[in-house]
Coordinates of C-alpha atoms in Angstrom, one line a residue:
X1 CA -18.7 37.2 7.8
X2 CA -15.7 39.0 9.2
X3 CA -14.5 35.6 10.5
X4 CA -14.4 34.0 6.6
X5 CA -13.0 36.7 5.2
X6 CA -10.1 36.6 8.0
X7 CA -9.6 33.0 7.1
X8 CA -9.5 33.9 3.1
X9 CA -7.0 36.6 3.8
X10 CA -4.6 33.9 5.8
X11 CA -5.2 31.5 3.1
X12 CA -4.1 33.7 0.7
X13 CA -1.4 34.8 2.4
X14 CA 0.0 31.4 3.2
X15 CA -0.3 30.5 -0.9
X16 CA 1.3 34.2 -2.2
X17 CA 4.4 33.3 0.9
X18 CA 4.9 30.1 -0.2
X19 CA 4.6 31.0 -3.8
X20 CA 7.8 33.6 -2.6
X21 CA 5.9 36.6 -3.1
X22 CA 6.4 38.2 -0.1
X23 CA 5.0 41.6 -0.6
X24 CA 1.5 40.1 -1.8
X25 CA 1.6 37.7 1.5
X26 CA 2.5 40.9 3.5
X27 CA -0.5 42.5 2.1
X28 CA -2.8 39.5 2.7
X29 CA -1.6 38.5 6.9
X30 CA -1.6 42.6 7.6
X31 CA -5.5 42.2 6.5
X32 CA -5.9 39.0 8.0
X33 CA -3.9 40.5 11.2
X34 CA -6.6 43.8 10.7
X35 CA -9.5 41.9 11.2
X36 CA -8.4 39.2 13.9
X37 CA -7.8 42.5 16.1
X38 CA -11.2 44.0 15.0
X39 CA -12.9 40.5 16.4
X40 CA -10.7 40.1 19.0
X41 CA -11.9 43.7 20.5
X42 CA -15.6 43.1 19.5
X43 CA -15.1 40.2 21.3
X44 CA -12.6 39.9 24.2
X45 CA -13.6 37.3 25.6
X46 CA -13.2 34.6 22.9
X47 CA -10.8 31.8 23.0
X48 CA -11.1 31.5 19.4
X49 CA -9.9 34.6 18.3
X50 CA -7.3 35.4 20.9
X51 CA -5.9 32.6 19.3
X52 CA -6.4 33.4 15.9
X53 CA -4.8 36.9 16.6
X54 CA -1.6 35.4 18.2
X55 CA -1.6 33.2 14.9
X56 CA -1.8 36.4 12.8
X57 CA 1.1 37.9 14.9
X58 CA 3.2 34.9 14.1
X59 CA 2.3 34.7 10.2
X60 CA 3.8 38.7 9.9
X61 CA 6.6 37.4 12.3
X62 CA 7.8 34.8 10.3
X63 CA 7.0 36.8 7.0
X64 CA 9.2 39.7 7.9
X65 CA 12.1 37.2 9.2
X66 CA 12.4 35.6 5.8
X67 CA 12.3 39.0 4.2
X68 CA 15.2 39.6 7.1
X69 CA 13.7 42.4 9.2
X70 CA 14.7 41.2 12.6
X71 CA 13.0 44.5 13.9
X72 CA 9.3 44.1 13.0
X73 CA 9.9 40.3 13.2
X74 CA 10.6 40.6 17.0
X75 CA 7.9 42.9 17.6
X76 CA 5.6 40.5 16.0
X77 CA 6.5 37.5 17.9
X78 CA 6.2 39.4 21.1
X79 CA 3.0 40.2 20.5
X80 CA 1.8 36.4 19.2
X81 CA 4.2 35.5 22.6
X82 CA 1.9 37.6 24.7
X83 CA -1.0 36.3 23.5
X84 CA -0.3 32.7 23.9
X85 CA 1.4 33.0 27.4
X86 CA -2.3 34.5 28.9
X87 CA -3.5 31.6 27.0
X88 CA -1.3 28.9 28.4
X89 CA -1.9 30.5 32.0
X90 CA -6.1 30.1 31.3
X91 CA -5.3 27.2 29.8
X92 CA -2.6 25.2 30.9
X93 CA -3.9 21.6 29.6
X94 CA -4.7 22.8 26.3
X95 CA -1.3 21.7 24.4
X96 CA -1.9 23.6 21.5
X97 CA -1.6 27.1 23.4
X98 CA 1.8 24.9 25.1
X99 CA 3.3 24.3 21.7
X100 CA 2.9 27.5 20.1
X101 CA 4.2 29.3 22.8
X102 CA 7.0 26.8 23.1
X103 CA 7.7 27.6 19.4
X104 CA 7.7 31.4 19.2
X105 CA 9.9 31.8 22.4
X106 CA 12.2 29.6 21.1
X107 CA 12.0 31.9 17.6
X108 CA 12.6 35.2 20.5
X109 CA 15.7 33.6 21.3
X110 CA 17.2 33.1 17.8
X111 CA 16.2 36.4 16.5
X112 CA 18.1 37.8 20.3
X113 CA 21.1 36.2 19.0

């Protein structure tokens, strides 16, 4: 059930961010973000929700750049960044991995600027 209920939260996150209501998205991705690290340590070993915890890392990354906190933005995308370069390096053929990593390094380097 965890799983679902991470996918709600990122849903309704995504709808609140897009909506511009920041501080209700904020409140749905740190959930979201809370229990992707909760399966991700129950279980280390899955793909799946490395993955999904990277993507969680991102969503707060990209949240807190538009509310214009370079700080926790950075810290964010390092973390998602970290994530997705162990990925690429299990995974190099899986282009997904590729492209995200690709995307939030590129992000690193704007935010450094």
């Amino acid at each position: 059930y965890k799983n679902g209920l991470a996918i709600s939260y990122e849903k309704l996150g995504q709808t609140q961010a897009d909506l511009g209501n920041l501080e209700k998205a904020r409140s749905f991705f740190e959930q979201y973000n809370q229990l992707e690290k909760e399966l991700y340590e129950s279980y280390p070993q899955s793909v799946l929700y490395k993955n999904n915890l990277a993507i969680s890392y991102a969503k707060l990354g990209q949240l807190h750049q538009k509310q214009e906190n370079t700080r926790k933005s950075h810290a964010f995308f390092q973390q998602a960044e970290q994530l997705w370069e162990a990925l690429v390096n299990d995974f190099p053929s899986y282009a997904e991995f590729s492209k995200n990593l690709e995307i939030v390094q590129e992000i690193l380097k704007e935010l450094e600027t």
